Every structure is written in structure tokens, then in C-alpha cells.
mmCIF file of C-alpha atoms (C1' of nucleotides) in Angstrom:
data_model
loop_
_atom_site.group_PDB
_atom_site.id
_atom_site.type_symbol
_atom_site.label_atom_id
_atom_site.label_comp_id
_atom_site.label_asym_id
_atom_site.label_seq_id
_atom_site.Cartn_x
_atom_site.Cartn_y
_atom_site.Cartn_z
ATOM 1 C CA MET A 205 38.905 1.269 -101.210
ATOM 2 C CA PRO A 206 42.558 1.879 -100.913
ATOM 3 C CA GLU A 207 43.988 5.347 -100.683
ATOM 4 C CA LEU A 208 46.190 6.777 -97.909
ATOM 5 C CA ALA A 209 44.135 5.998 -94.817
ATOM 6 C CA GLU A 210 42.525 2.799 -96.120
ATOM 7 C CA VAL A 211 45.978 1.517 -96.997
ATOM 8 C CA ALA A 212 47.187 2.249 -93.464
ATOM 9 C CA PHE A 213 44.204 0.393 -92.037
ATOM 10 C CA ALA A 214 44.687 -2.525 -94.432
ATOM 11 C CA CYS A 215 48.341 -2.735 -93.403
ATOM 12 C CA SER A 216 47.367 -3.093 -89.755
ATOM 13 C CA LYS A 217 45.468 -6.291 -90.576
ATOM 14 C CA TRP A 218 48.793 -8.076 -90.739
ATOM 15 C CA ASN A 219 49.943 -6.775 -87.345
ATOM 16 C CA SER A 220 49.041 -10.014 -85.607
ATOM 17 C CA GLY A 221 51.662 -11.729 -87.740
ATOM 18 C CA LEU A 222 54.499 -9.581 -86.397
ATOM 19 C CA ASP A 223 57.377 -11.476 -84.743
ATOM 20 C CA LYS A 224 56.065 -14.735 -86.179
ATOM 21 C CA ARG A 225 57.625 -16.943 -88.833
ATOM 22 C CA VAL A 226 56.105 -17.827 -92.177
ATOM 23 C CA ARG A 227 55.716 -21.597 -92.249
ATOM 24 C CA GLU A 228 54.548 -21.704 -95.820
ATOM 25 C CA ALA A 229 54.007 -19.148 -98.568
ATOM 26 C CA ALA A 230 51.370 -19.966 -101.190
ATOM 27 C CA THR A 231 51.058 -17.940 -104.379
ATOM 28 C CA LEU A 232 48.562 -17.659 -107.245
ATOM 29 C CA PRO A 233 51.048 -17.817 -110.151
ATOM 30 C CA THR A 234 48.556 -16.642 -112.777
ATOM 31 C CA SER A 235 47.710 -13.420 -110.964
ATOM 32 C CA ARG A 236 48.726 -10.241 -112.730
ATOM 33 C CA VAL A 237 50.060 -8.841 -109.441
ATOM 34 C CA TYR A 238 53.238 -10.829 -110.196
ATOM 35 C CA ARG A 239 53.794 -9.125 -113.547
ATOM 36 C CA GLU A 240 57.054 -7.510 -112.391
ATOM 37 C CA SER A 241 58.596 -10.561 -110.845
ATOM 38 C CA ASP A 242 58.781 -14.319 -110.690
ATOM 39 C CA HIS A 243 56.138 -15.655 -108.294
ATOM 40 C CA THR A 244 58.454 -18.488 -107.183
ATOM 41 C CA GLU A 245 60.768 -15.877 -105.642
ATOM 42 C CA PHE A 246 58.051 -15.052 -103.135
ATOM 43 C CA SER A 247 57.656 -18.577 -101.796
ATOM 44 C CA ASN A 248 61.393 -19.204 -101.871
ATOM 45 C CA LEU A 249 62.389 -16.029 -100.057
ATOM 46 C CA LEU A 250 59.528 -15.759 -97.544
ATOM 47 C CA THR A 251 59.336 -19.334 -96.281
ATOM 48 C CA GLY A 252 60.830 -19.603 -92.796
ATOM 49 C CA LYS A 253 61.307 -15.852 -92.382
ATOM 50 C CA LYS A 254 59.978 -13.812 -89.469
ATOM 51 C CA LEU A 255 57.778 -10.763 -90.116
ATOM 52 C CA ILE A 256 59.535 -7.880 -88.387
ATOM 53 C CA LEU A 257 57.929 -4.639 -89.518
ATOM 54 C CA ALA A 258 54.750 -3.517 -91.316
ATOM 55 C CA GLU A 259 54.620 0.057 -92.597
ATOM 56 C CA THR A 260 53.005 2.255 -95.236
ATOM 57 C CA HIS A 261 54.082 5.219 -97.341
ATOM 58 C CA GLY A 262 51.217 6.849 -99.211
ATOM 59 C CA LYS A 263 49.522 3.940 -100.989
ATOM 60 C CA GLN A 264 52.594 1.701 -100.776
ATOM 61 C CA MET A 265 53.156 -0.950 -98.121
ATOM 62 C CA LEU A 266 56.409 -2.529 -97.009
ATOM 63 C CA PHE A 267 56.736 -5.687 -94.935
ATOM 64 C CA SER A 268 60.234 -6.409 -93.633
ATOM 65 C CA PHE A 269 61.244 -9.970 -92.826
ATOM 66 C CA SER A 270 64.281 -11.557 -91.242
ATOM 67 C CA GLY A 271 67.129 -12.318 -93.631
ATOM 68 C CA ASN A 272 66.906 -8.885 -95.317
ATOM 69 C CA ILE A 273 63.727 -9.783 -97.156
ATOM 70 C CA TYR A 274 61.445 -6.926 -98.156
ATOM 71 C CA LEU A 275 57.916 -7.505 -99.464
ATOM 72 C CA GLY A 276 56.246 -4.556 -101.249
ATOM 73 C CA ILE A 277 52.480 -4.483 -101.730
ATOM 74 C CA HIS A 278 50.336 -2.027 -103.671
ATOM 75 C CA LEU A 279 46.608 -2.683 -103.417
ATOM 76 C CA GLY A 280 45.590 -1.114 -106.722
ATOM 77 C CA MET A 281 41.816 -0.562 -106.869
ATOM 78 C CA THR A 282 40.488 -3.746 -105.321
ATOM 79 C CA GLY A 283 43.365 -5.313 -103.425
ATOM 80 C CA SER A 284 42.929 -6.075 -99.728
ATOM 81 C CA LEU A 285 44.786 -7.631 -96.838
ATOM 82 C CA ALA A 286 43.124 -10.076 -94.507
ATOM 83 C CA ASN A 287 43.910 -12.071 -91.425
ATOM 84 C CA GLU A 288 42.567 -15.620 -91.716
ATOM 85 C CA PRO A 289 42.845 -18.761 -89.568
ATOM 86 C CA ALA A 290 46.062 -20.810 -89.700
ATOM 87 C CA THR A 291 44.175 -23.566 -91.512
ATOM 88 C CA TYR A 292 42.895 -21.218 -94.230
ATOM 89 C CA GLU A 293 42.983 -22.628 -97.780
ATOM 90 C CA ILE A 294 43.939 -20.349 -100.663
ATOM 91 C CA GLN A 295 40.873 -18.978 -102.496
ATOM 92 C CA LYS A 296 40.244 -17.912 -106.078
ATOM 93 C CA TYR A 297 41.619 -14.354 -105.906
ATOM 94 C CA ASP A 298 44.174 -14.816 -103.132
ATOM 95 C CA ALA A 299 47.463 -13.808 -104.742
ATOM 96 C CA LEU A 300 49.579 -14.510 -101.666
ATOM 97 C CA VAL A 301 48.934 -16.463 -98.457
ATOM 98 C CA LEU A 302 51.560 -16.486 -95.702
ATOM 99 C CA ARG A 303 50.780 -19.291 -93.253
ATOM 100 C CA GLN A 304 52.009 -18.776 -89.719
ATOM 101 C CA SER A 305 51.489 -20.724 -86.497
ATOM 102 C CA GLU A 306 48.395 -18.807 -85.417
ATOM 103 C CA CYS A 307 47.038 -17.164 -88.540
ATOM 104 C CA SER A 308 47.344 -16.767 -92.300
ATOM 105 C CA LEU A 309 48.203 -13.381 -93.784
ATOM 106 C CA VAL A 310 46.345 -12.962 -97.078
ATOM 107 C CA PHE A 311 46.678 -10.538 -99.974
ATOM 108 C CA ARG A 312 43.732 -10.848 -102.333
ATOM 109 C CA ASP A 313 42.967 -8.851 -105.432
ATOM 110 C CA PRO A 314 40.162 -9.898 -107.806
ATOM 111 C CA ARG A 315 40.863 -7.191 -110.346
ATOM 112 C CA GLN A 316 44.627 -7.708 -110.215
ATOM 113 C CA PHE A 317 45.546 -4.024 -110.571
ATOM 114 C CA GLY A 318 47.649 -4.416 -107.430
ATOM 115 C CA ARG A 319 51.360 -5.196 -107.455
ATOM 116 C CA LEU A 320 53.719 -7.360 -105.455
ATOM 117 C CA ARG A 321 57.463 -6.839 -105.213
ATOM 118 C CA ILE A 322 60.154 -8.682 -103.343
ATOM 119 C CA SER A 323 63.753 -7.861 -102.603
ATOM 120 C CA CYS A 324 66.637 -9.521 -100.805
ATOM 121 C CA ARG A 325 69.219 -6.833 -100.019
ATOM 122 C CA THR A 326 70.898 -5.440 -96.942
ATOM 123 C CA LYS A 327 69.031 -2.152 -97.387
ATOM 124 C CA PRO A 328 65.383 -1.409 -98.206
ATOM 125 C CA PRO A 329 64.931 -1.505 -101.993
ATOM 126 C CA PRO A 330 64.899 1.715 -104.063
ATOM 127 C CA TRP A 331 61.209 1.320 -104.943
ATOM 128 C CA TRP A 332 60.594 1.979 -101.252
ATOM 129 C CA SER A 333 63.417 4.264 -100.112
ATOM 130 C CA ASP A 334 63.303 6.576 -103.149
ATOM 131 C CA LEU A 335 59.651 7.560 -102.739
ATOM 132 C CA PRO A 336 58.904 11.271 -102.454
ATOM 133 C CA PRO A 337 57.543 12.460 -99.060
ATOM 134 C CA SER A 338 53.963 11.319 -98.479
ATOM 135 C CA ILE A 339 51.282 13.891 -97.699
ATOM 136 C CA THR A 340 51.392 12.864 -94.036
ATOM 137 C CA GLU A 341 55.085 13.634 -93.579
ATOM 138 C CA ASN A 342 56.720 16.860 -92.392
ATOM 139 C CA GLU A 343 58.952 16.821 -95.480
ATOM 140 C CA PHE A 344 55.856 17.314 -97.616
ATOM 141 C CA ASN A 345 56.005 21.115 -97.852
ATOM 142 C CA LEU A 346 54.549 24.049 -99.749
ATOM 143 C CA GLU A 347 57.497 24.118 -102.107
ATOM 144 C CA ILE A 348 56.593 20.695 -103.486
ATOM 145 C CA VAL A 349 53.112 21.947 -104.366
ATOM 146 C CA GLU A 350 54.464 25.145 -105.911
ATOM 147 C CA LYS A 351 56.906 23.241 -108.104
ATOM 148 C CA ALA A 352 54.200 20.807 -109.233
ATOM 149 C CA VAL A 353 51.891 23.679 -110.188
ATOM 150 C CA ILE A 354 54.610 25.443 -112.170
ATOM 151 C CA ARG A 355 55.712 22.349 -114.047
ATOM 152 C CA HIS A 356 52.188 21.139 -114.835
ATOM 153 C CA ASN A 357 50.458 24.465 -115.316
ATOM 154 C CA ARG A 358 48.182 23.058 -118.080
ATOM 155 C CA ARG A 359 46.803 20.188 -116.005
ATOM 156 C CA PRO A 360 43.453 20.361 -114.219
ATOM 157 C CA ILE A 361 44.230 20.721 -110.515
ATOM 158 C CA LYS A 362 42.228 17.561 -109.809
ATOM 159 C CA ALA A 363 44.539 15.530 -112.052
ATOM 160 C CA LEU A 364 47.619 17.065 -110.459
ATOM 161 C CA LEU A 365 46.447 16.178 -106.949
ATOM 162 C CA LEU A 366 46.200 12.539 -108.015
ATOM 163 C CA ASP A 367 49.810 12.502 -109.231
ATOM 164 C CA GLN A 368 51.681 10.225 -106.819
ATOM 165 C CA ASN A 369 54.999 11.884 -107.669
ATOM 166 C CA TYR A 370 53.848 14.981 -105.795
ATOM 167 C CA PHE A 371 51.015 13.856 -103.523
ATOM 168 C CA PRO A 372 51.815 10.282 -102.454
ATOM 169 C CA GLY A 373 48.745 8.819 -100.797
ATOM 170 C CA MET A 374 46.191 11.131 -102.417
ATOM 171 C CA GLY A 375 43.258 9.229 -103.931
ATOM 172 C CA ASN A 376 40.064 10.145 -105.720
ATOM 173 C CA TRP A 377 37.810 10.880 -102.763
ATOM 174 C CA MET A 378 40.576 12.703 -100.875
ATOM 175 C CA ALA A 379 41.305 14.942 -103.870
ATOM 176 C CA ASP A 380 37.614 15.907 -104.084
ATOM 177 C CA GLU A 381 37.577 16.563 -100.340
ATOM 178 C CA VAL A 382 40.693 18.766 -100.539
ATOM 179 C CA LEU A 383 39.451 20.815 -103.504
ATOM 180 C CA TRP A 384 36.066 21.319 -101.880
ATOM 181 C CA ARG A 385 37.644 22.596 -98.664
ATOM 182 C CA ALA A 386 40.088 24.730 -100.650
ATOM 183 C CA LYS A 387 37.104 26.179 -102.573
ATOM 184 C CA LEU A 388 38.734 25.345 -105.896
ATOM 185 C CA ARG A 389 36.952 24.108 -109.028
ATOM 186 C CA PRO A 390 38.512 20.714 -109.891
ATOM 187 C CA SER A 391 38.832 21.647 -113.568
ATOM 188 C CA ARG A 392 40.891 24.774 -112.849
ATOM 189 C CA LEU A 393 44.207 24.538 -114.660
ATOM 190 C CA ALA A 394 47.016 24.402 -112.105
ATOM 191 C CA GLY A 395 48.699 27.443 -113.650
ATOM 192 C CA THR A 396 45.694 29.656 -112.869
ATOM 193 C CA LEU A 397 46.105 29.295 -109.094
ATOM 194 C CA ASP A 398 47.576 32.316 -107.312
ATOM 195 C CA VAL A 399 49.982 32.047 -104.364
ATOM 196 C CA ASN A 400 47.205 32.284 -101.781
ATOM 197 C CA GLU A 401 45.175 29.553 -103.440
ATOM 198 C CA ILE A 402 48.220 27.297 -103.603
ATOM 199 C CA ALA A 403 48.962 27.839 -99.912
ATOM 200 C CA TYR A 404 45.321 27.147 -99.010
ATOM 201 C CA LEU A 405 45.322 24.016 -101.160
ATOM 202 C CA TYR A 406 48.449 22.831 -99.360
ATOM 203 C CA ASN A 407 46.910 23.476 -95.936
ATOM 204 C CA GLN A 408 43.698 21.637 -96.815
ATOM 205 C CA THR A 409 45.779 18.712 -98.093
ATOM 206 C CA LEU A 410 47.390 18.463 -94.651
ATOM 207 C CA PHE A 411 44.020 18.760 -92.932
ATOM 208 C CA VAL A 412 42.358 16.033 -95.011
ATOM 209 C CA ALA A 413 45.361 13.704 -94.785
ATOM 210 C CA LYS A 414 45.559 14.024 -90.985
ATOM 211 C CA GLY A 415 41.786 13.779 -90.529
ATOM 212 C CA ALA A 416 41.575 10.686 -92.715
ATOM 213 C CA MET A 417 44.405 8.971 -90.862
ATOM 214 C CA LYS A 418 42.811 9.708 -87.490
ATOM 215 C CA SER A 419 39.416 8.258 -88.464
ATOM 216 C CA VAL A 420 39.686 5.861 -91.416
ATOM 217 C CA GLY A 421 43.333 4.926 -90.836
ATOM 218 C CA ILE A 422 42.914 3.848 -87.221
ATOM 219 C CA LYS A 423 39.329 2.596 -86.962
ATOM 220 C CA GLY A 424 38.689 1.613 -90.566
ATOM 221 C CA GLY A 425 35.428 3.561 -90.521
ATOM 222 C CA ASP A 426 34.367 6.735 -92.329
ATOM 223 C CA PRO A 427 35.752 10.277 -92.103
ATOM 224 C CA PRO A 428 34.060 12.716 -89.642
ATOM 225 C CA LYS A 429 30.545 14.061 -90.128
ATOM 226 C CA GLY A 430 30.299 17.046 -92.435
ATOM 227 C CA TRP A 431 32.957 15.821 -94.875
ATOM 228 C CA LEU A 432 32.167 15.789 -98.601
ATOM 229 C CA PHE A 433 33.014 12.078 -98.463
ATOM 230 C CA HIS A 434 29.515 11.262 -97.187
ATOM 231 C CA VAL A 435 27.702 12.807 -100.150
ATOM 232 C CA ARG A 436 30.088 12.301 -103.065
ATOM 233 C CA TRP A 437 29.200 8.764 -104.167
ATOM 234 C CA LYS A 438 25.874 9.305 -105.910
ATOM 235 C CA ASP A 439 24.002 11.892 -107.950
ATOM 236 C CA GLY A 440 21.536 14.408 -106.583
ATOM 237 C CA LEU A 441 22.996 15.183 -103.123
ATOM 238 C CA LEU A 442 23.660 18.608 -101.616
ATOM 239 C CA CYS A 443 26.792 20.526 -100.657
ATOM 240 C CA PRO A 444 27.193 20.305 -96.848
ATOM 241 C CA LYS A 445 28.290 23.976 -96.775
ATOM 242 C CA THR A 446 25.761 25.694 -99.061
ATOM 243 C CA LYS A 447 22.946 23.090 -99.164
ATOM 244 C CA LEU A 448 22.867 23.536 -102.938
ATOM 245 C CA PRO A 449 23.242 20.694 -105.490
ATOM 246 C CA LEU A 450 26.585 19.006 -106.104
ATOM 247 C CA ILE A 451 27.829 18.016 -109.547
ATOM 248 C CA ARG A 452 29.375 14.692 -110.498
ATOM 249 C CA GLU A 453 31.382 14.568 -113.702
ATOM 250 C CA SER A 454 34.576 13.126 -115.104
ATOM 251 C CA ILE A 455 37.602 15.394 -114.638
ATOM 252 C CA GLY A 456 41.156 14.248 -115.157
ATOM 253 C CA GLY A 457 39.749 10.888 -116.183
ATOM 254 C CA ARG A 458 38.097 10.277 -112.821
ATOM 255 C CA THR A 459 34.627 10.704 -111.370
ATOM 256 C CA THR A 460 34.718 14.020 -109.566
ATOM 257 C CA CYS A 461 32.165 15.477 -107.166
ATOM 258 C CA TRP A 462 32.196 19.212 -106.547
ATOM 259 C CA SER A 463 30.052 22.099 -105.412
ATOM 260 C CA PRO A 464 29.587 24.853 -108.036
ATOM 261 C CA SER A 465 28.029 27.098 -105.389
ATOM 262 C CA TYR A 466 31.125 26.850 -103.196
ATOM 263 C CA GLN A 467 34.155 26.165 -105.409
ATOM 264 C CA SER A 468 35.636 28.567 -107.949
ATOM 265 C "C1'" DA B 3 22.340 -6.557 -119.785
ATOM 266 C "C1'" DT B 4 24.587 -2.372 -119.138
ATOM 267 C "C1'" DA B 5 27.178 1.102 -116.891
ATOM 268 C "C1'" DC B 6 30.271 2.325 -113.449
ATOM 269 C "C1'" DC B 7 34.385 1.785 -110.261
ATOM 270 C "C1'" DT B 8 38.585 3.982 -104.370
ATOM 271 C "C1'" DG B 9 44.709 3.087 -109.230
ATOM 272 C "C1'" DT B 10 48.491 2.986 -112.360
ATOM 273 C "C1'" DT B 11 50.806 2.181 -116.812
ATOM 274 C "C1'" DT B 12 51.015 2.421 -121.732
ATOM 275 C "C1'" DC B 13 50.100 4.383 -125.950
ATOM 276 C "C1'" DC B 14 49.093 8.145 -128.955
ATOM 277 C "C1'" DC B 15 48.907 12.836 -130.102
ATOM 278 C "C1'" DG B 16 50.398 17.743 -130.344
ATOM 279 C "C1'" DC C 243 61.967 14.880 -125.600
ATOM 280 C "C1'" DC C 244 57.841 16.579 -122.960
ATOM 281 C "C1'" DG C 245 53.093 16.991 -121.345
ATOM 282 C "C1'" DG C 246 48.277 15.585 -121.311
ATOM 283 C "C1'" DG C 247 44.510 12.517 -122.069
ATOM 284 C "C1'" DA C 248 42.362 8.203 -123.405
ATOM 285 C "C1'" DA C 249 42.622 3.397 -123.227
ATOM 286 C "C1'" DA C 250 43.786 -0.719 -121.080
ATOM 287 C "C1'" DC C 251 44.225 -3.787 -117.297
ATOM 288 C "C1'" DA C 252 39.933 -7.634 -115.101
ATOM 289 C "C1'" DG C 253 36.359 -8.565 -112.375
ATOM 290 C "C1'" DG C 254 32.531 -7.098 -108.921
ATOM 291 C "C1'" DT C 255 28.477 -4.636 -108.154
ATOM 292 C "C1'" DA C 256 24.237 -1.938 -108.853
#
DNA sequence: ATACCTGTTTCCCG
DNA sequence: CCGGGAAACAGGTA
């Protein structure tokens, strides 16, 4: 379930491979996650290299290796990272297996919406260093939200929140959580928000991003009690604030859960 | 069997 | 050229 905090937690699964060399890199050549690159590059460049750094930016992950090798991973909808025994054999949907002395670092993705990138340069590649500030960073400010709203004034605010150019890391459940706390109807066109609503939306974005990182991002569990998260996945549940029925419908092309008695 | 799905890119339309 | 929305991607799960 990879958005901001789940991605951070997934990334930490490879922490035990830090400072260790890759003895062998096995790939699944037919996997669509290699659509941007040649899968042989991954085995060629990663074999023998030491994993130095594991970090995330929004939904993107970057693994830095010795020899100026940078591995980029995006989990898509169903991608996951795992830490398996050193003797682990590659399985059906394992796109990449990095065998080390004490464990195997695995990226698997049955649905293959994820994406792998690799780069050998003295600096981090542009697909990493050129990313806009993620919603957890200090550089993510009110001005970014204001500009997005002005430029995309005809978009439902739900769809705008999911735009990774402005809100890197925001995913479907987080967007619902933010809009619920900001008391905004997800279908509201961005251009109809006044300055106070925009500022409130921005503040709730910070709150949800920080809260998710503290709970989901570190422990891998669920967000705190009382969050919309716990009642958004199926029909017929009640708004935690008003105790009145929630609605689930498609907005901006995604399943959206919201509280008509609370959000306007 | 059928419908639905936590993400992004591509295609089509106005 | 630009913006918005649907479709497509491919398989698991209920």
C-alpha cells in the first residue's frame, strides 16, 4: 500500500543491507518494471557494489551504491521490498534480488506498475535531484499550494492533491484524510477555494504527512485512532466527527471517501 | 465469475 | 499548446 509513509517503511526493509556488498544481482527480465531501461544494466552495475545509503522522497526511493551507482525504485500500486535469507531463490514476481553475505534484498511487484531506474554518474541522477519538495520537507510551503490552485482552478481538489508535481508523497487515503480534516468536499474545484481554505488545506497536509510518518512510516502499522483511514475502506461506515454516514464515490478517477455532514 | 484496487502514463477531447 | 478525464497497464483479492 505504498504512499508516503508506507514507502518510507518499505525502504527501511533494506536497512540491514547497508554497508554490505552485493554478491549477485538477479533480475526478472520480462517484468514491466524494466520498461525504461535494459535489465542487464542492473546486474552489471550492481554486482560487487556496496549499499551505502537508502532514502525516500515522496513515493520515490533511492539506493546509493559504491562506484557512483544509483538505484531508483518506485513501488507503483503493488510493489514491495523485502528482506529474505541469503539463500533465497528468485520467485515469480521478484523483479530484482540483490544477494549479500547475510541476506537478500528483494523488490517484488506482481502488477508491475512499479519502476526501476539505474544510473552511473558522479552526481545523483536528475530523476532524483530534480524532484519538487515532498510534503514532509520545510521547502514545501503555502506558495506551492497557492500556485497549484491558480494554475489548475478547474480540477477537483481531490485530483490536485494527488498530483505528484505539487504534493510529492500524497496518495489516495492521505488525500481523503487531508480533505476531511480541512472540511473540504473532494469534488470542489480548486479555483473555488478562498485564501483561508487554502491555508487550512496546507496545514492539514502537513499534519497528515507528519502523523503518517510517525506511525505508519516508523512502525509499519496504522495511523492513530480517530483518523478517517480506519473507516474509509468499505461502504456504510460513519464519520468519526459527526457520527453520520460517509460516502464512497469515484472523484478524480479514484475511490474517494468523504463526510457530507462535515465537508463543504 | 465479477467487481474493485494504496499509482502513473498515454491517449483523446475541447 | 494546454488542461482534464478516461483508459490502459497486469494481477491479486473479496
